[in-house]
Amino acid sequence: MTFQVTFTVEGPPVGKSRPKFARRGNFVSTYTPTKTRDYETLIAEAARQAMGSSEPLKTPVAAYIYITVPIPQSYSKKRRDACLGGFELPCKTPDCDNILKAYFDAMNGIVYEDDSQIVSIHATKRYGLVGMVEVLVKEEPL
C-alpha cells in the first residue's frame, strides 16, 4: 500500500513572489516578501497537521494540486455562471506555476525530504465561489 497525504488550504491562493533585495551598508541581502512567507507558513502548518506523526517521505512522489480561484466580484451574473460552469477559465494571476512553487517549497521537510523527489505533477486551476487549494501527495510506484 502506498502512503498518501491530503490537505486543504482555504482562502485565495498566493503565488510565490520573486525574492527582494535590500542594501545594508556595503552588502546586499535577499529576503522573501512577507505575503509569500506568511502563505508558505500557512501551507506548512496544514501539511504538518495532515502528516501527523509520520516522517517525511524518502521515495519518489506524485503531487496533485487542485487550485480554486474566487470569481472576481466585478463579474456580471452571466459571466459568473460561465466561470462556475467551466466555460471561462482563470487565465490571470496568480500564475499556476508560482502557486505550485509556493506549495512545493512549503512542504519541504514535512511531506517529503526535498521537492526534487516530485516526479509527477498534476495541477488544475479553476474558478469557484471561494478560493482554496486542495493537495494530494502520494508515493509514486516504480
Short mmCIF file of N, CA and C in Angstrom, two decimals:
data_model
loop_
_atom_site.label_atom_id
_atom_site.label_comp_id
_atom_site.label_asym_id
_atom_site.label_seq_id
_atom_site.Cartn_x
_atom_site.Cartn_y
_atom_site.Cartn_z
N MET A 1 0.84 -1.18 0.00
CA MET A 1 0.00 0.00 0.00
C MET A 1 0.89 1.25 0.00
N THR A 2 0.53 2.20 -0.85
CA THR A 2 1.33 3.42 -0.93
C THR A 2 0.79 4.47 0.04
N PHE A 3 1.71 5.23 0.59
CA PHE A 3 1.35 6.29 1.53
C PHE A 3 0.85 7.50 0.75
N GLN A 4 -0.18 8.14 1.25
CA GLN A 4 -0.64 9.40 0.65
C GLN A 4 -1.13 10.34 1.73
N VAL A 5 -1.04 11.62 1.46
CA VAL A 5 -1.50 12.64 2.40
C VAL A 5 -2.30 13.68 1.62
N THR A 6 -3.41 14.12 2.21
CA THR A 6 -4.23 15.16 1.59
C THR A 6 -4.49 16.26 2.61
N PHE A 7 -4.58 17.48 2.12
CA PHE A 7 -4.96 18.61 2.96
C PHE A 7 -5.47 19.74 2.09
N THR A 8 -6.18 20.66 2.71
CA THR A 8 -6.75 21.81 2.00
C THR A 8 -6.32 23.09 2.71
N VAL A 9 -5.94 24.07 1.93
CA VAL A 9 -5.63 25.40 2.45
C VAL A 9 -6.72 26.33 1.92
N GLU A 10 -7.54 26.84 2.82
CA GLU A 10 -8.64 27.69 2.42
C GLU A 10 -8.18 29.13 2.28
N GLY A 11 -8.85 29.87 1.40
CA GLY A 11 -8.50 31.25 1.12
C GLY A 11 -7.93 31.37 -0.28
N PRO A 12 -7.90 32.58 -0.81
CA PRO A 12 -7.38 32.78 -2.17
C PRO A 12 -5.92 32.33 -2.26
N PRO A 13 -5.56 31.58 -3.30
CA PRO A 13 -4.18 31.12 -3.45
C PRO A 13 -3.23 32.28 -3.70
N VAL A 14 -2.01 32.15 -3.21
CA VAL A 14 -0.97 33.16 -3.36
C VAL A 14 0.22 32.51 -4.06
N GLY A 15 0.68 33.12 -5.13
CA GLY A 15 1.84 32.60 -5.83
C GLY A 15 3.12 33.03 -5.15
N LYS A 16 4.18 32.27 -5.37
CA LYS A 16 5.48 32.61 -4.78
C LYS A 16 6.04 33.82 -5.53
N SER A 17 6.37 34.86 -4.79
CA SER A 17 6.92 36.08 -5.38
C SER A 17 8.43 35.95 -5.56
N ARG A 18 8.96 36.78 -6.41
CA ARG A 18 10.41 36.81 -6.60
C ARG A 18 11.07 37.33 -5.32
N PRO A 19 12.29 36.90 -5.06
CA PRO A 19 12.97 37.41 -3.86
C PRO A 19 13.23 38.92 -4.01
N LYS A 20 13.25 39.59 -2.89
CA LYS A 20 13.52 41.04 -2.87
C LYS A 20 14.95 41.26 -2.37
N PHE A 21 15.51 42.39 -2.76
CA PHE A 21 16.88 42.72 -2.40
C PHE A 21 16.90 44.04 -1.65
N ALA A 22 17.74 44.12 -0.62
CA ALA A 22 17.88 45.35 0.15
C ALA A 22 19.35 45.62 0.41
N ARG A 23 19.73 46.87 0.25
CA ARG A 23 21.11 47.26 0.52
C ARG A 23 21.25 47.54 2.02
N ARG A 24 22.21 46.90 2.64
CA ARG A 24 22.50 47.10 4.05
C ARG A 24 23.98 47.50 4.16
N GLY A 25 24.22 48.78 4.12
CA GLY A 25 25.61 49.27 4.12
C GLY A 25 26.26 48.93 2.80
N ASN A 26 27.36 48.19 2.87
CA ASN A 26 28.07 47.78 1.66
C ASN A 26 27.59 46.43 1.13
N PHE A 27 26.60 45.83 1.79
CA PHE A 27 26.15 44.50 1.43
C PHE A 27 24.72 44.53 0.90
N VAL A 28 24.40 43.54 0.10
CA VAL A 28 23.03 43.38 -0.40
C VAL A 28 22.48 42.10 0.20
N SER A 29 21.32 42.19 0.85
CA SER A 29 20.70 40.98 1.41
C SER A 29 19.45 40.64 0.61
N THR A 30 19.15 39.38 0.59
CA THR A 30 17.98 38.86 -0.13
C THR A 30 16.96 38.39 0.89
N TYR A 31 15.69 38.68 0.64
CA TYR A 31 14.64 38.20 1.54
C TYR A 31 13.38 37.87 0.77
N THR A 32 12.55 37.01 1.36
CA THR A 32 11.28 36.62 0.77
C THR A 32 10.22 37.62 1.22
N PRO A 33 9.37 38.10 0.29
CA PRO A 33 8.32 39.05 0.67
C PRO A 33 7.40 38.47 1.75
N THR A 34 6.88 39.34 2.61
CA THR A 34 6.06 38.93 3.76
C THR A 34 4.84 38.13 3.33
N LYS A 35 4.16 38.54 2.28
CA LYS A 35 2.94 37.85 1.84
C LYS A 35 3.25 36.40 1.47
N THR A 36 4.34 36.19 0.75
CA THR A 36 4.75 34.83 0.37
C THR A 36 5.14 34.02 1.59
N ARG A 37 5.93 34.62 2.48
CA ARG A 37 6.39 33.91 3.68
C ARG A 37 5.21 33.50 4.56
N ASP A 38 4.24 34.40 4.74
CA ASP A 38 3.07 34.08 5.55
C ASP A 38 2.24 32.96 4.94
N TYR A 39 2.07 32.99 3.62
CA TYR A 39 1.29 31.94 2.94
C TYR A 39 2.00 30.59 3.02
N GLU A 40 3.31 30.59 2.85
CA GLU A 40 4.07 29.34 2.97
C GLU A 40 3.99 28.78 4.38
N THR A 41 3.93 29.63 5.38
CA THR A 41 3.76 29.18 6.77
C THR A 41 2.41 28.52 6.95
N LEU A 42 1.37 29.11 6.34
CA LEU A 42 0.02 28.55 6.40
C LEU A 42 -0.02 27.16 5.74
N ILE A 43 0.64 27.02 4.62
CA ILE A 43 0.71 25.73 3.91
C ILE A 43 1.45 24.71 4.78
N ALA A 44 2.58 25.11 5.35
CA ALA A 44 3.38 24.21 6.17
C ALA A 44 2.59 23.71 7.37
N GLU A 45 1.82 24.59 7.99
CA GLU A 45 1.01 24.18 9.15
C GLU A 45 -0.05 23.16 8.75
N ALA A 46 -0.70 23.37 7.60
CA ALA A 46 -1.71 22.42 7.12
C ALA A 46 -1.06 21.08 6.78
N ALA A 47 0.11 21.11 6.16
CA ALA A 47 0.82 19.88 5.81
C ALA A 47 1.26 19.14 7.06
N ARG A 48 1.78 19.86 8.05
CA ARG A 48 2.22 19.25 9.32
C ARG A 48 1.06 18.55 10.02
N GLN A 49 -0.09 19.22 10.03
CA GLN A 49 -1.27 18.64 10.67
C GLN A 49 -1.73 17.39 9.92
N ALA A 50 -1.69 17.43 8.59
CA ALA A 50 -2.11 16.28 7.79
C ALA A 50 -1.16 15.10 7.95
N MET A 51 0.13 15.38 8.09
CA MET A 51 1.13 14.31 8.24
C MET A 51 1.08 13.66 9.63
N GLY A 52 0.63 14.40 10.62
CA GLY A 52 0.59 13.85 11.97
C GLY A 52 1.98 13.49 12.45
N SER A 53 2.14 12.26 12.90
CA SER A 53 3.44 11.83 13.41
C SER A 53 4.28 11.12 12.34
N SER A 54 3.81 11.10 11.11
CA SER A 54 4.55 10.44 10.02
C SER A 54 5.81 11.21 9.66
N GLU A 55 6.83 10.47 9.30
CA GLU A 55 8.09 11.07 8.85
C GLU A 55 7.96 11.51 7.40
N PRO A 56 8.78 12.48 6.97
CA PRO A 56 8.75 12.88 5.55
C PRO A 56 9.10 11.70 4.64
N LEU A 57 8.45 11.65 3.49
CA LEU A 57 8.69 10.56 2.54
C LEU A 57 10.10 10.65 1.97
N LYS A 58 10.70 9.50 1.72
CA LYS A 58 12.03 9.44 1.15
C LYS A 58 12.00 8.87 -0.27
N THR A 59 10.81 8.55 -0.76
CA THR A 59 10.63 7.91 -2.07
C THR A 59 10.17 8.94 -3.10
N PRO A 60 10.17 8.57 -4.38
CA PRO A 60 9.59 9.46 -5.40
C PRO A 60 8.10 9.68 -5.11
N VAL A 61 7.60 10.89 -5.36
CA VAL A 61 6.21 11.20 -5.07
C VAL A 61 5.53 11.86 -6.28
N ALA A 62 4.20 11.75 -6.29
CA ALA A 62 3.36 12.43 -7.27
C ALA A 62 2.55 13.47 -6.51
N ALA A 63 2.41 14.65 -7.10
CA ALA A 63 1.66 15.74 -6.46
C ALA A 63 0.45 16.10 -7.33
N TYR A 64 -0.70 16.15 -6.70
CA TYR A 64 -1.95 16.54 -7.36
C TYR A 64 -2.43 17.81 -6.65
N ILE A 65 -2.48 18.91 -7.38
CA ILE A 65 -2.84 20.20 -6.80
C ILE A 65 -4.07 20.73 -7.54
N TYR A 66 -5.15 20.97 -6.78
CA TYR A 66 -6.39 21.50 -7.34
C TYR A 66 -6.60 22.91 -6.81
N ILE A 67 -6.42 23.90 -7.68
CA ILE A 67 -6.47 25.30 -7.29
C ILE A 67 -7.84 25.87 -7.65
N THR A 68 -8.51 26.47 -6.68
CA THR A 68 -9.78 27.14 -6.91
C THR A 68 -9.59 28.63 -6.63
N VAL A 69 -9.78 29.43 -7.67
CA VAL A 69 -9.62 30.87 -7.59
C VAL A 69 -11.01 31.49 -7.43
N PRO A 70 -11.20 32.42 -6.48
CA PRO A 70 -12.51 33.04 -6.34
C PRO A 70 -12.86 33.90 -7.55
N ILE A 71 -14.13 33.90 -7.93
CA ILE A 71 -14.60 34.70 -9.05
C ILE A 71 -14.56 36.17 -8.64
N PRO A 72 -13.99 37.05 -9.46
CA PRO A 72 -13.96 38.47 -9.11
C PRO A 72 -15.37 39.04 -8.92
N GLN A 73 -15.54 39.90 -7.94
CA GLN A 73 -16.86 40.47 -7.63
C GLN A 73 -17.37 41.35 -8.77
N SER A 74 -16.47 41.87 -9.59
CA SER A 74 -16.87 42.76 -10.67
C SER A 74 -17.53 42.02 -11.84
N TYR A 75 -17.46 40.69 -11.86
CA TYR A 75 -18.04 39.92 -12.97
C TYR A 75 -19.56 39.97 -12.91
N SER A 76 -20.19 40.03 -14.10
CA SER A 76 -21.64 40.02 -14.19
C SER A 76 -22.17 38.63 -13.83
N LYS A 77 -23.48 38.54 -13.61
CA LYS A 77 -24.09 37.25 -13.27
C LYS A 77 -23.87 36.25 -14.40
N LYS A 78 -24.00 36.71 -15.63
CA LYS A 78 -23.81 35.83 -16.79
C LYS A 78 -22.36 35.30 -16.82
N ARG A 79 -21.42 36.20 -16.56
CA ARG A 79 -20.02 35.79 -16.58
C ARG A 79 -19.69 34.89 -15.39
N ARG A 80 -20.29 35.16 -14.21
CA ARG A 80 -20.11 34.29 -13.04
C ARG A 80 -20.60 32.88 -13.35
N ASP A 81 -21.78 32.78 -13.99
CA ASP A 81 -22.33 31.47 -14.36
C ASP A 81 -21.40 30.74 -15.33
N ALA A 82 -20.80 31.49 -16.26
CA ALA A 82 -19.85 30.89 -17.20
C ALA A 82 -18.62 30.36 -16.46
N CYS A 83 -18.16 31.11 -15.46
CA CYS A 83 -16.99 30.67 -14.66
C CYS A 83 -17.32 29.40 -13.89
N LEU A 84 -18.48 29.38 -13.26
CA LEU A 84 -18.87 28.21 -12.46
C LEU A 84 -19.16 27.00 -13.34
N GLY A 85 -19.62 27.23 -14.56
CA GLY A 85 -19.90 26.13 -15.49
C GLY A 85 -18.67 25.61 -16.21
N GLY A 86 -17.52 26.27 -16.00
CA GLY A 86 -16.28 25.83 -16.64
C GLY A 86 -16.10 26.36 -18.05
N PHE A 87 -16.92 27.34 -18.46
CA PHE A 87 -16.81 27.90 -19.80
C PHE A 87 -15.80 29.04 -19.87
N GLU A 88 -15.42 29.57 -18.71
CA GLU A 88 -14.37 30.58 -18.63
C GLU A 88 -13.37 30.12 -17.58
N LEU A 89 -12.10 30.13 -17.96
CA LEU A 89 -11.04 29.65 -17.07
C LEU A 89 -10.20 30.82 -16.57
N PRO A 90 -9.60 30.69 -15.38
CA PRO A 90 -8.83 31.79 -14.79
C PRO A 90 -7.43 31.93 -15.40
N CYS A 91 -7.32 32.75 -16.42
CA CYS A 91 -6.03 32.99 -17.07
C CYS A 91 -5.40 34.27 -16.54
N LYS A 92 -5.49 34.48 -15.25
CA LYS A 92 -4.97 35.68 -14.59
C LYS A 92 -4.07 35.27 -13.44
N THR A 93 -3.42 36.26 -12.86
CA THR A 93 -2.57 35.98 -11.71
C THR A 93 -3.43 35.56 -10.53
N PRO A 94 -2.92 34.77 -9.62
CA PRO A 94 -1.56 34.25 -9.60
C PRO A 94 -1.38 33.11 -10.60
N ASP A 95 -0.19 33.06 -11.18
CA ASP A 95 0.13 32.02 -12.15
C ASP A 95 0.15 30.66 -11.47
N CYS A 96 -0.28 29.66 -12.20
CA CYS A 96 -0.34 28.29 -11.67
C CYS A 96 1.06 27.83 -11.20
N ASP A 97 2.09 28.10 -12.00
CA ASP A 97 3.42 27.62 -11.63
C ASP A 97 3.95 28.31 -10.37
N ASN A 98 3.60 29.58 -10.16
CA ASN A 98 4.04 30.26 -8.95
C ASN A 98 3.33 29.73 -7.71
N ILE A 99 2.07 29.34 -7.86
CA ILE A 99 1.34 28.72 -6.75
C ILE A 99 2.00 27.38 -6.41
N LEU A 100 2.32 26.59 -7.45
CA LEU A 100 2.96 25.29 -7.24
C LEU A 100 4.29 25.45 -6.52
N LYS A 101 5.10 26.46 -6.92
CA LYS A 101 6.39 26.69 -6.26
C LYS A 101 6.21 26.95 -4.77
N ALA A 102 5.21 27.76 -4.42
CA ALA A 102 4.95 28.06 -3.01
C ALA A 102 4.62 26.78 -2.25
N TYR A 103 3.78 25.93 -2.83
CA TYR A 103 3.38 24.69 -2.16
C TYR A 103 4.54 23.71 -2.06
N PHE A 104 5.29 23.54 -3.14
CA PHE A 104 6.39 22.58 -3.11
C PHE A 104 7.46 23.01 -2.11
N ASP A 105 7.78 24.29 -2.05
CA ASP A 105 8.78 24.77 -1.10
C ASP A 105 8.28 24.64 0.34
N ALA A 106 7.00 24.94 0.57
CA ALA A 106 6.45 24.88 1.93
C ALA A 106 6.38 23.45 2.46
N MET A 107 6.21 22.46 1.57
CA MET A 107 6.11 21.06 2.02
C MET A 107 7.46 20.39 2.21
N ASN A 108 8.57 21.07 1.83
CA ASN A 108 9.92 20.52 2.02
C ASN A 108 10.14 20.19 3.49
N GLY A 109 10.64 19.00 3.75
CA GLY A 109 10.95 18.59 5.11
C GLY A 109 9.75 18.20 5.94
N ILE A 110 8.55 18.32 5.40
CA ILE A 110 7.33 17.96 6.12
C ILE A 110 6.66 16.76 5.47
N VAL A 111 6.32 16.91 4.19
CA VAL A 111 5.67 15.82 3.45
C VAL A 111 6.72 14.93 2.79
N TYR A 112 7.76 15.54 2.27
CA TYR A 112 8.88 14.82 1.65
C TYR A 112 10.15 15.53 2.08
N GLU A 113 11.27 14.84 1.91
CA GLU A 113 12.53 15.43 2.35
C GLU A 113 12.92 16.64 1.50
N ASP A 114 12.73 16.53 0.17
CA ASP A 114 13.08 17.63 -0.72
C ASP A 114 12.16 17.60 -1.94
N ASP A 115 11.84 18.76 -2.49
CA ASP A 115 10.92 18.79 -3.62
C ASP A 115 11.52 18.19 -4.90
N SER A 116 12.80 17.83 -4.87
CA SER A 116 13.38 17.12 -6.02
C SER A 116 12.82 15.71 -6.15
N GLN A 117 12.14 15.22 -5.09
CA GLN A 117 11.53 13.88 -5.12
C GLN A 117 10.24 13.86 -5.94
N ILE A 118 9.70 15.01 -6.30
CA ILE A 118 8.46 15.06 -7.07
C ILE A 118 8.77 14.68 -8.51
N VAL A 119 8.19 13.57 -8.94
CA VAL A 119 8.44 13.08 -10.29
C VAL A 119 7.21 13.20 -11.20
N SER A 120 6.08 13.53 -10.61
CA SER A 120 4.85 13.67 -11.38
C SER A 120 4.00 14.78 -10.77
N ILE A 121 3.55 15.71 -11.63
CA ILE A 121 2.75 16.84 -11.16
C ILE A 121 1.46 16.91 -11.98
N HIS A 122 0.34 17.02 -11.28
CA HIS A 122 -0.96 17.19 -11.92
C HIS A 122 -1.60 18.41 -11.27
N ALA A 123 -1.77 19.50 -12.04
CA ALA A 123 -2.32 20.72 -11.47
C ALA A 123 -3.50 21.20 -12.30
N THR A 124 -4.52 21.71 -11.60
CA THR A 124 -5.71 22.26 -12.23
C THR A 124 -6.06 23.56 -11.54
N LYS A 125 -6.38 24.58 -12.35
CA LYS A 125 -6.77 25.89 -11.80
C LYS A 125 -8.12 26.26 -12.39
N ARG A 126 -9.11 26.43 -11.51
CA ARG A 126 -10.48 26.72 -11.94
C ARG A 126 -11.07 27.82 -11.06
N TYR A 127 -12.17 28.39 -11.53
CA TYR A 127 -12.92 29.36 -10.74
C TYR A 127 -13.86 28.63 -9.78
N GLY A 128 -14.15 29.26 -8.65
CA GLY A 128 -15.09 28.73 -7.69
C GLY A 128 -15.65 29.86 -6.84
N LEU A 129 -16.62 29.53 -6.00
CA LEU A 129 -17.22 30.56 -5.14
C LEU A 129 -16.24 31.05 -4.09
N VAL A 130 -15.42 30.16 -3.57
CA VAL A 130 -14.41 30.53 -2.58
C VAL A 130 -13.05 30.00 -3.03
N GLY A 131 -12.01 30.73 -2.67
CA GLY A 131 -10.66 30.31 -3.03
C GLY A 131 -10.15 29.25 -2.08
N MET A 132 -9.44 28.28 -2.63
CA MET A 132 -8.82 27.23 -1.83
C MET A 132 -7.86 26.45 -2.71
N VAL A 133 -7.00 25.70 -2.07
CA VAL A 133 -6.11 24.78 -2.78
C VAL A 133 -6.18 23.44 -2.08
N GLU A 134 -6.49 22.40 -2.85
CA GLU A 134 -6.54 21.03 -2.32
C GLU A 134 -5.30 20.30 -2.82
N VAL A 135 -4.64 19.60 -1.91
CA VAL A 135 -3.37 18.95 -2.21
C VAL A 135 -3.45 17.46 -1.89
N LEU A 136 -2.94 16.66 -2.80
CA LEU A 136 -2.77 15.22 -2.58
C LEU A 136 -1.35 14.89 -3.00
N VAL A 137 -0.57 14.33 -2.08
CA VAL A 137 0.78 13.89 -2.38
C VAL A 137 0.82 12.40 -2.03
N LYS A 138 1.29 11.59 -2.98
CA LYS A 138 1.38 10.15 -2.71
C LYS A 138 2.66 9.59 -3.29
N GLU A 139 3.04 8.45 -2.72
CA GLU A 139 4.23 7.77 -3.23
C GLU A 139 3.96 7.32 -4.64
N GLU A 140 4.97 7.49 -5.48
CA GLU A 140 4.86 7.09 -6.88
C GLU A 140 5.43 5.68 -7.01
N PRO A 141 4.60 4.74 -7.44
CA PRO A 141 5.11 3.37 -7.59
C PRO A 141 6.14 3.30 -8.70
N LEU A 142 7.11 2.41 -8.52
CA LEU A 142 8.17 2.25 -9.53
C LEU A 142 7.71 1.42 -10.69
#
